[in-house]
Amino acid sequence: MAKLYFRYGAMNSGKSTALLQAAFNYEERDQRVLLAKPSVDTKGESTITSRLGLARSVDLLLGPHDDVRARFRQAAAGRDPEALLATVELPPVACLLVDEAQFLSPQQVDDLLRIAVLDSVPVLAYGIRGDFRTRSFPGSGRLMEIAHTLEELKTICRCGRKAMFNARTSDGGMVLDGEQVAIDGEVAYESLCASCYLERSGGQLG
């Protein structure tokens, strides 16, 4: 049985780079993959970009109310409206890779599980676990509940410890209020360990 994997980490832990590497590994073995991300992630528009400069267009740009399984099945058959129409019979999809999965709705995450179990296609979902107030995003919270496998991608805080939290900053200070979703360009973020987060936030956790 195919599985749903959630590979999570603090910001700057190399999630997008790992996704693009996974896609390369499949394709190096002549296996077809589909890449997806939520449209709310406006960074890079319809591309997945990594801090190393790697970039690749997605096959599925998912709106907040999209039926992910239906969109996946259309794309797998070459009928997705955002993909080129298939002129030849396409090989089966070996894997669906999803970037910024924290921005999916819980219902869309349920669709990822259905794709893995009912359509027998492994799904690798990459994202962050919590927001700048240390609260779970709806998508990542649901992934923590139902994914077959949870894998942490690690990065370090400025002090050298393992970073766990994603601090939102402005003019060098931490921001503890605001909307849960604010994409890079609007605000800045820093990955911090628990100790540095509490020190800079004055002991507050959200």
Coordinates of N, CA and C in Angstrom, one line a residue:
M1 N 0.8 -1.2 0.0 CA 0.0 0.0 0.0 C 0.9 1.3 0.0
A2 N 0.5 2.2 -0.9 CA 1.2 3.5 -0.9 C 0.9 4.3 0.4
K3 N 1.8 5.2 0.8 CA 1.7 5.9 2.0 C 1.7 7.4 1.8
L4 N 1.1 8.1 2.8 CA 1.2 9.5 2.9 C 2.3 9.9 3.9
Y5 N 3.3 10.6 3.4 CA 4.4 11.1 4.3 C 4.3 12.6 4.5
F6 N 4.6 12.9 5.8 CA 4.7 14.4 6.1 C 6.1 14.6 6.6
R7 N 6.9 15.4 5.7 CA 8.2 15.8 6.1 C 8.2 17.2 6.4
Y8 N 8.4 17.5 7.7 CA 8.3 18.8 8.3 C 9.5 19.4 8.9
G9 N 9.6 20.6 9.1 CA 10.7 21.3 9.7 C 10.5 22.7 9.9
A10 N 11.3 23.4 10.7 CA 11.3 24.8 10.8 C 11.7 25.5 9.4
M11 N 11.4 26.7 9.3 CA 11.7 27.4 8.1 C 13.3 27.3 7.8
N12 N 13.6 27.3 6.6 CA 15.0 27.2 6.2 C 15.7 25.8 6.5
S13 N 14.8 24.8 6.6 CA 15.4 23.4 6.9 C 15.6 22.6 5.6
G14 N 15.4 23.3 4.5 CA 15.7 22.6 3.2 C 14.5 21.8 2.7
K15 N 13.3 22.1 3.1 CA 12.1 21.3 2.6 C 11.9 21.3 1.1
S16 N 12.0 22.5 0.5 CA 11.8 22.6 -0.9 C 12.9 22.0 -1.7
T17 N 14.1 22.1 -1.2 CA 15.3 21.5 -1.8 C 15.1 20.0 -1.8
A18 N 14.7 19.4 -0.6 CA 14.5 18.0 -0.5 C 13.4 17.5 -1.4
L19 N 12.3 18.3 -1.6 CA 11.2 17.9 -2.5 C 11.8 17.8 -3.9
L20 N 12.5 18.9 -4.4 CA 13.0 18.9 -5.7 C 14.0 17.7 -5.9
Q21 N 14.8 17.4 -4.9 CA 15.7 16.3 -5.0 C 14.9 15.0 -5.2
A22 N 13.9 14.8 -4.4 CA 13.0 13.6 -4.5 C 12.4 13.5 -5.9
A23 N 12.0 14.6 -6.5 CA 11.4 14.6 -7.8 C 12.5 14.1 -8.8
F24 N 13.7 14.7 -8.6 CA 14.8 14.3 -9.5 C 15.1 12.8 -9.4
N25 N 15.1 12.3 -8.2 CA 15.4 10.9 -8.0 C 14.5 10.0 -8.7
Y26 N 13.2 10.3 -8.6 CA 12.2 9.5 -9.3 C 12.4 9.6 -10.8
E27 N 12.6 10.8 -11.3 CA 12.7 11.0 -12.8 C 14.0 10.4 -13.4
E28 N 15.0 10.4 -12.5 CA 16.2 9.7 -13.0 C 16.0 8.3 -13.3
R29 N 15.0 7.7 -12.7 CA 14.7 6.3 -12.9 C 13.5 6.1 -13.8
D30 N 13.2 7.2 -14.6 CA 12.2 7.2 -15.6 C 10.8 7.0 -15.0
Q31 N 10.6 7.5 -13.8 CA 9.3 7.5 -13.2 C 8.7 8.9 -13.2
R32 N 7.4 8.9 -13.5 CA 6.7 10.2 -13.6 C 6.2 10.7 -12.2
V33 N 6.4 12.0 -12.0 CA 5.9 12.6 -10.7 C 5.0 13.8 -11.1
L34 N 4.2 14.2 -10.1 CA 3.5 15.5 -10.2 C 3.8 16.3 -9.0
L35 N 4.0 17.6 -9.2 CA 4.3 18.5 -8.2 C 3.2 19.5 -7.9
A36 N 2.9 19.8 -6.7 CA 1.7 20.6 -6.3 C 2.1 21.5 -5.2
K37 N 1.4 22.7 -5.1 CA 1.5 23.5 -4.0 C 0.2 24.4 -3.9
P38 N -0.1 24.9 -2.7 CA -1.3 25.7 -2.5 C -1.1 27.1 -3.1
S39 N -2.1 27.6 -3.7 CA -2.0 28.9 -4.4 C -1.8 30.1 -3.4
V40 N -2.1 29.8 -2.1 CA -1.9 30.9 -1.1 C -0.5 31.2 -1.0
D41 N 0.4 30.3 -1.3 CA 1.8 30.5 -1.3 C 2.2 31.3 -2.6
T42 N 2.2 32.6 -2.5 CA 2.4 33.4 -3.7 C 3.9 33.6 -4.0
K43 N 4.8 33.1 -3.1 CA 6.2 33.2 -3.3 C 6.6 32.3 -4.5
G44 N 7.1 32.8 -5.5 CA 7.4 32.0 -6.7 C 6.3 31.7 -7.6
E45 N 5.1 32.3 -7.3 CA 3.9 32.1 -8.1 C 3.6 30.6 -8.3
S46 N 3.7 30.1 -9.5 CA 3.4 28.7 -9.8 C 4.7 27.9 -9.8
T47 N 5.7 28.3 -9.2 CA 6.9 27.5 -9.1 C 7.3 27.2 -7.6
I48 N 8.0 26.1 -7.5 CA 8.6 25.7 -6.2 C 10.1 26.2 -6.3
T49 N 10.5 27.0 -5.3 CA 11.9 27.5 -5.3 C 12.5 27.2 -4.0
S50 N 13.8 26.9 -4.1 CA 14.6 26.6 -2.9 C 15.6 27.7 -2.7
R51 N 16.1 27.8 -1.5 CA 17.1 28.8 -1.1 C 18.4 28.6 -1.9
L52 N 18.6 27.4 -2.4 CA 19.8 27.1 -3.2 C 19.7 27.6 -4.6
G53 N 18.6 28.1 -5.0 CA 18.4 28.6 -6.3 C 17.7 27.7 -7.3
L54 N 17.4 26.5 -6.8 CA 16.7 25.5 -7.6 C 15.2 26.0 -7.8
A55 N 14.6 25.7 -8.9 CA 13.2 26.1 -9.2 C 12.6 25.2 -10.2
R56 N 11.3 25.0 -10.0 CA 10.6 24.1 -11.0 C 9.1 24.5 -10.9
S57 N 8.5 24.5 -12.1 CA 7.0 24.8 -12.1 C 6.2 23.6 -11.6
V58 N 5.1 24.0 -10.9 CA 4.2 22.9 -10.4 C 3.3 22.4 -11.5
D59 N 2.8 21.2 -11.3 CA 1.7 20.7 -12.2 C 0.3 21.1 -11.7
L60 N 0.2 21.3 -10.4 CA -1.1 21.6 -9.8 C -0.9 22.8 -8.8
L61 N -1.5 23.9 -9.1 CA -1.6 25.0 -8.2 C -3.0 24.9 -7.5
L62 N -3.0 24.6 -6.3 CA -4.3 24.2 -5.6 C -4.9 25.4 -4.9
G63 N -6.1 25.7 -5.3 CA -6.9 26.7 -4.6 C -7.4 26.3 -3.3
P64 N -7.9 27.2 -2.4 CA -8.3 26.8 -1.1 C -9.5 25.9 -1.0
H65 N -10.3 25.8 -2.1 CA -11.5 25.0 -2.0 C -11.4 23.9 -3.1
D66 N -10.3 23.7 -3.7 CA -10.1 22.6 -4.7 C -10.3 21.2 -4.1
D67 N -10.9 20.3 -4.9 CA -10.9 18.9 -4.6 C -9.6 18.4 -5.1
V68 N -8.7 18.1 -4.1 CA -7.3 17.7 -4.5 C -7.3 16.4 -5.2
R69 N -8.1 15.5 -4.8 CA -8.0 14.2 -5.5 C -8.5 14.3 -6.9
A70 N -9.6 15.0 -7.1 CA -10.1 15.2 -8.5 C -9.1 15.9 -9.4
R71 N -8.5 17.0 -8.8 CA -7.4 17.7 -9.6 C -6.3 16.7 -9.9
F72 N -5.9 15.9 -8.9 CA -4.8 15.0 -9.2 C -5.1 14.0 -10.3
R73 N -6.3 13.4 -10.2 CA -6.7 12.4 -11.2 C -6.8 13.0 -12.6
Q74 N -7.2 14.3 -12.7 CA -7.2 14.9 -14.0 C -5.8 15.1 -14.5
A75 N -4.9 15.6 -13.6 CA -3.5 15.8 -14.1 C -2.8 14.5 -14.4
A76 N -3.1 13.5 -13.7 CA -2.5 12.2 -13.9 C -2.9 11.7 -15.3
A77 N -4.1 12.0 -15.8 CA -4.6 11.6 -17.1 C -4.2 12.6 -18.2
G78 N -3.6 13.8 -17.8 CA -3.2 14.8 -18.7 C -4.4 15.7 -19.1
R79 N -5.4 15.8 -18.2 CA -6.6 16.6 -18.5 C -6.7 17.8 -17.6
D80 N -5.7 18.1 -16.8 CA -5.8 19.2 -15.9 C -5.8 20.5 -16.7
P81 N -6.7 21.5 -16.4 CA -6.7 22.7 -17.2 C -5.5 23.6 -17.1
E82 N -4.6 23.4 -16.1 CA -3.4 24.1 -16.0 C -2.2 23.4 -16.5
A83 N -2.4 22.2 -17.1 CA -1.4 21.4 -17.7 C -1.6 21.3 -19.2
L84 N -0.5 21.1 -19.9 CA -0.7 20.8 -21.4 C -1.5 19.6 -21.6
L85 N -2.4 19.7 -22.6 CA -3.2 18.5 -23.0 C -2.3 17.4 -23.5
A86 N -2.6 16.2 -23.0 CA -1.7 15.0 -23.4 C -2.0 14.7 -24.8
T87 N -0.9 14.5 -25.6 CA -1.1 14.1 -27.0 C -0.7 12.6 -27.1
V88 N -0.1 12.0 -26.1 CA 0.2 10.6 -26.1 C -0.3 10.0 -24.8
E89 N -0.4 8.7 -24.7 CA -0.8 8.1 -23.4 C 0.3 8.3 -22.4
L90 N 0.0 8.8 -21.2 CA 1.0 9.1 -20.2 C 1.2 7.9 -19.3
P91 N 2.5 7.8 -18.9 CA 2.8 6.7 -17.9 C 2.1 7.0 -16.6
P92 N 1.9 6.0 -15.7 CA 1.3 6.3 -14.4 C 2.1 7.2 -13.6
V93 N 1.5 7.8 -12.6 CA 2.2 8.7 -11.7 C 2.8 7.9 -10.6
A94 N 4.1 8.0 -10.4 CA 4.8 7.2 -9.4 C 4.7 7.9 -8.0
C95 N 4.5 9.2 -8.0 CA 4.6 10.0 -6.7 C 4.0 11.3 -6.9
L96 N 3.2 11.8 -5.9 CA 2.7 13.2 -5.8 C 3.5 13.9 -4.7
L97 N 4.2 15.0 -5.1 CA 5.0 15.8 -4.1 C 4.3 17.1 -3.9
V98 N 4.1 17.5 -2.6 CA 3.3 18.7 -2.3 C 4.2 19.6 -1.4
D99 N 4.4 20.8 -1.9 CA 5.2 21.8 -1.1 C 4.2 22.7 -0.3
E100 N 4.7 23.2 0.8 CA 4.0 24.2 1.6 C 2.6 23.6 2.0
A101 N 2.7 22.3 2.4 CA 1.4 21.6 2.7 C 0.7 22.1 3.9
Q102 N 1.4 22.9 4.7 CA 0.7 23.5 5.9 C -0.5 24.4 5.5
F103 N -0.5 24.9 4.3 CA -1.5 25.8 3.8 C -2.7 25.1 3.2
L104 N -2.7 23.8 3.1 CA -3.9 23.0 2.7 C -4.9 23.0 3.8
S105 N -6.2 22.8 3.4 CA -7.2 22.7 4.4 C -7.2 21.2 5.0
P106 N -7.8 21.0 6.1 CA -7.8 19.6 6.6 C -8.5 18.6 5.6
Q107 N -9.5 19.1 4.9 CA -10.2 18.3 3.9 C -9.3 18.0 2.8
Q108 N -8.5 18.9 2.4 CA -7.5 18.6 1.3 C -6.4 17.6 1.7
V109 N -6.0 17.7 3.0 CA -5.1 16.7 3.5 C -5.7 15.3 3.5
D110 N -7.0 15.3 3.8 CA -7.7 14.0 3.7 C -7.7 13.4 2.3
D111 N -7.8 14.3 1.3 CA -7.7 13.9 -0.1 C -6.3 13.3 -0.4
L112 N -5.2 13.8 0.2 CA -3.9 13.3 0.1 C -3.8 11.8 0.5
L113 N -4.5 11.6 1.7 CA -4.5 10.2 2.2 C -5.3 9.3 1.2
R114 N -6.4 9.8 0.7 CA -7.2 9.0 -0.3 C -6.4 8.7 -1.5
I115 N -5.6 9.7 -2.0 CA -4.7 9.4 -3.2 C -3.7 8.3 -2.9
A116 N -3.1 8.3 -1.7 CA -2.2 7.3 -1.3 C -2.8 5.9 -1.2
V117 N -3.9 5.9 -0.5 CA -4.5 4.6 -0.1 C -5.4 4.1 -1.3
L118 N -6.3 4.9 -1.8 CA -7.3 4.4 -2.8 C -6.7 4.4 -4.2
D119 N -5.8 5.4 -4.5 CA -5.2 5.4 -5.9 C -3.8 4.8 -5.9
S120 N -3.3 4.3 -4.8 CA -2.0 3.6 -4.7 C -0.9 4.5 -5.2
V121 N -0.9 5.8 -4.9 CA 0.2 6.7 -5.3 C 0.8 7.3 -4.1
P122 N 2.1 7.1 -3.8 CA 2.7 7.7 -2.6 C 2.6 9.2 -2.7
V123 N 2.4 9.8 -1.5 CA 2.3 11.3 -1.5 C 3.3 11.8 -0.4
L124 N 4.2 12.6 -0.9 CA 5.2 13.2 0.0 C 4.8 14.7 0.2
A125 N 4.4 15.0 1.4 CA 4.0 16.4 1.7 C 5.1 17.0 2.6
Y126 N 5.5 18.2 2.2 CA 6.5 19.0 2.9 C 5.9 20.3 3.4
G127 N 6.3 20.6 4.7 CA 5.7 21.9 5.2 C 6.3 22.1 6.6
I128 N 5.8 23.3 7.2 CA 6.2 23.6 8.5 C 5.1 23.2 9.5
R129 N 5.5 22.9 10.7 CA 4.5 22.4 11.6 C 3.7 23.5 12.3
G130 N 4.3 24.6 12.7 CA 3.7 25.6 13.5 C 3.9 27.0 12.9
D131 N 3.1 27.9 13.3 CA 3.2 29.3 12.8 C 4.1 30.1 13.8
F132 N 4.1 31.4 13.6 CA 5.0 32.3 14.4 C 4.6 32.4 15.8
R133 N 3.3 31.9 16.1 CA 2.9 31.9 17.5 C 2.9 30.5 18.1
T134 N 3.6 29.6 17.4 CA 3.8 28.2 17.8 C 2.5 27.4 17.7
R135 N 1.5 27.9 17.0 CA 0.3 27.2 16.8 C 0.3 26.4 15.5
S136 N -0.3 25.2 15.5 CA -0.3 24.4 14.2 C -1.2 25.1 13.1
F137 N -0.7 25.0 11.9 CA -1.5 25.3 10.8 C -2.6 24.2 10.6
P138 N -3.7 24.5 10.0 CA -4.7 23.5 9.8 C -4.2 22.3 9.0
G139 N -3.5 22.6 8.0 CA -3.0 21.5 7.1 C -2.0 20.6 7.8
S140 N -1.0 21.3 8.5 CA 0.0 20.5 9.2 C -0.5 19.7 10.4
G141 N -1.5 20.4 11.0 CA -2.1 19.7 12.2 C -2.8 18.4 11.7
R142 N -3.5 18.5 10.6 CA -4.2 17.3 10.1 C -3.2 16.2 9.6
L143 N -2.1 16.7 9.0 CA -1.0 15.8 8.5 C -0.4 15.0 9.7
M144 N -0.2 15.7 10.8 CA 0.3 15.1 12.0 C -0.6 14.0 12.5
E145 N -1.9 14.2 12.3 CA -2.9 13.2 12.8 C -3.0 12.0 11.9
I146 N -2.9 12.1 10.5 CA -3.2 11.0 9.7 C -2.1 10.5 8.8
A147 N -1.0 11.2 8.7 CA 0.1 10.7 7.8 C 0.6 9.3 8.3
H148 N 1.0 8.5 7.4 CA 1.5 7.2 7.8 C 2.9 7.4 8.5
T149 N 3.7 8.3 7.9 CA 5.1 8.5 8.4 C 5.3 10.0 8.6
L150 N 5.9 10.3 9.7 CA 6.3 11.7 10.0 C 7.9 11.7 10.0
E151 N 8.4 12.7 9.3 CA 9.9 12.8 9.2 C 10.3 14.2 9.4
E152 N 11.1 14.5 10.4 CA 11.6 15.9 10.7 C 12.8 16.2 9.9
L153 N 12.8 17.3 9.2 CA 14.0 17.9 8.6 C 14.5 19.0 9.5
K154 N 15.8 18.8 9.9 CA 16.3 19.7 10.9 C 17.1 20.8 10.4
T155 N 17.1 21.9 11.1 CA 18.0 23.0 10.9 C 18.4 23.6 12.2
I156 N 19.3 24.6 12.2 CA 19.8 25.1 13.5 C 19.4 26.5 13.7
C157 N 19.3 26.9 15.0 CA 19.1 28.2 15.5 C 20.4 29.0 15.4
R158 N 20.4 30.3 15.5 CA 21.6 31.1 15.5 C 22.6 30.7 16.6
C159 N 22.0 30.1 17.7 CA 22.9 29.7 18.8 C 23.5 28.3 18.6
G160 N 23.1 27.6 17.6 CA 23.6 26.3 17.3 C 22.7 25.2 17.7
R161 N 21.7 25.4 18.5 CA 20.8 24.4 18.9 C 19.8 24.1 17.7
K162 N 19.1 23.0 17.9 CA 18.1 22.6 16.8 C 16.9 23.7 16.9
A163 N 16.6 24.2 15.7 CA 15.5 25.2 15.6 C 14.2 24.4 15.6
M164 N 13.2 25.0 16.3 CA 11.9 24.3 16.4 C 10.8 25.3 16.0
F165 N 11.0 26.6 16.2 CA 10.0 27.6 16.0 C 10.3 28.6 14.9
N166 N 9.2 29.2 14.3 CA 9.4 30.1 13.3 C 9.0 31.5 13.8
A167 N 9.9 32.3 14.1 CA 9.6 33.6 14.6 C 9.4 34.6 13.5
R168 N 8.4 35.4 13.6 CA 8.1 36.5 12.7 C 8.8 37.8 13.3
T169 N 9.5 38.5 12.4 CA 10.3 39.6 12.9 C 10.0 40.9 12.1
S170 N 10.2 42.0 12.8 CA 10.0 43.3 12.1 C 11.0 44.3 12.8
D171 N 11.9 44.9 12.0 CA 12.9 45.8 12.5 C 13.7 45.2 13.6
G172 N 14.0 43.9 13.5 CA 14.8 43.2 14.4 C 14.1 42.7 15.7
G173 N 12.8 43.0 15.8 CA 12.1 42.5 17.0 C 11.1 41.5 16.6
M174 N 10.6 40.7 17.6 CA 9.7 39.6 17.3 C 8.3 40.2 17.2
V175 N 7.4 39.6 16.4 CA 6.0 40.0 16.2 C 5.2 38.9 16.7
L176 N 4.3 39.1 17.6 CA 3.5 38.1 18.2 C 2.0 38.2 17.9
D177 N 1.6 39.2 17.1 CA 0.3 39.5 16.7 C 0.2 39.5 15.1
G178 N -1.0 39.2 14.6 CA -1.2 39.3 13.2 C -1.8 38.1 12.6
E179 N -2.1 38.1 11.3 CA -2.7 37.0 10.6 C -1.7 35.8 10.6
Q180 N -2.3 34.6 10.6 CA -1.5 33.4 10.6 C -0.6 33.3 9.4
V181 N -1.2 33.7 8.2 CA -0.4 33.5 7.0 C 0.0 34.9 6.5
A182 N 1.3 35.1 6.4 CA 1.9 36.3 5.8 C 3.2 35.8 5.1
I183 N 3.2 35.9 3.8 CA 4.2 35.3 2.9 C 5.4 36.2 2.9
D184 N 6.6 35.5 2.7 CA 7.9 36.3 2.6 C 7.7 37.4 1.6
G185 N 8.3 38.5 1.9 CA 8.2 39.8 1.2 C 7.3 40.8 1.9
E186 N 6.3 40.2 2.7 CA 5.5 41.1 3.5 C 6.2 41.2 4.9
V187 N 6.8 40.1 5.4 CA 7.4 40.1 6.7 C 8.7 39.2 6.6
A188 N 9.4 39.2 7.7 CA 10.6 38.4 7.7 C 10.4 37.3 8.8
Y189 N 11.2 36.2 8.7 CA 11.1 35.1 9.6 C 12.5 34.6 10.0
E190 N 12.5 34.0 11.2 CA 13.8 33.4 11.6 C 13.5 32.1 12.4
S191 N 14.2 31.1 12.1 CA 14.1 29.8 12.8 C 14.8 29.9 14.1
L192 N 14.1 29.5 15.2 CA 14.8 29.6 16.5 C 14.5 28.4 17.3
C193 N 15.5 28.1 18.2 CA 15.3 27.0 19.2 C 14.3 27.5 20.3
A194 N 13.8 26.6 21.1 CA 12.9 27.0 22.1 C 13.4 28.0 23.1
S195 N 14.7 27.9 23.5 CA 15.3 28.8 24.4 C 15.4 30.2 23.8
C196 N 15.9 30.4 22.6 CA 16.0 31.7 22.0 C 14.6 32.3 21.7
Y197 N 13.6 31.5 21.3 CA 12.3 32.0 21.1 C 11.7 32.6 22.4
L198 N 11.8 31.9 23.5 CA 11.3 32.4 24.8 C 12.0 33.6 25.2
E199 N 13.3 33.6 25.0 CA 14.2 34.8 25.4 C 13.7 36.0 24.7
R200 N 13.5 35.9 23.4 CA 13.2 37.0 22.5 C 11.8 37.5 22.7
S201 N 10.9 36.5 23.0 CA 9.5 36.8 23.1 C 9.0 37.2 24.5
G202 N 10.0 37.3 25.4 CA 9.7 37.6 26.8 C 8.9 36.5 27.5
G203 N 9.2 35.3 27.1 CA 8.6 34.2 27.8 C 7.2 33.8 27.2
Q204 N 6.7 34.5 26.2 CA 5.4 34.2 25.6 C 5.5 33.1 24.5
L205 N 4.5 32.3 24.5 CA 4.4 31.3 23.4 C 3.0 31.6 22.7
G206 N 3.1 32.5 21.8 CA 1.9 32.9 21.0 C 1.0 33.8 21.8

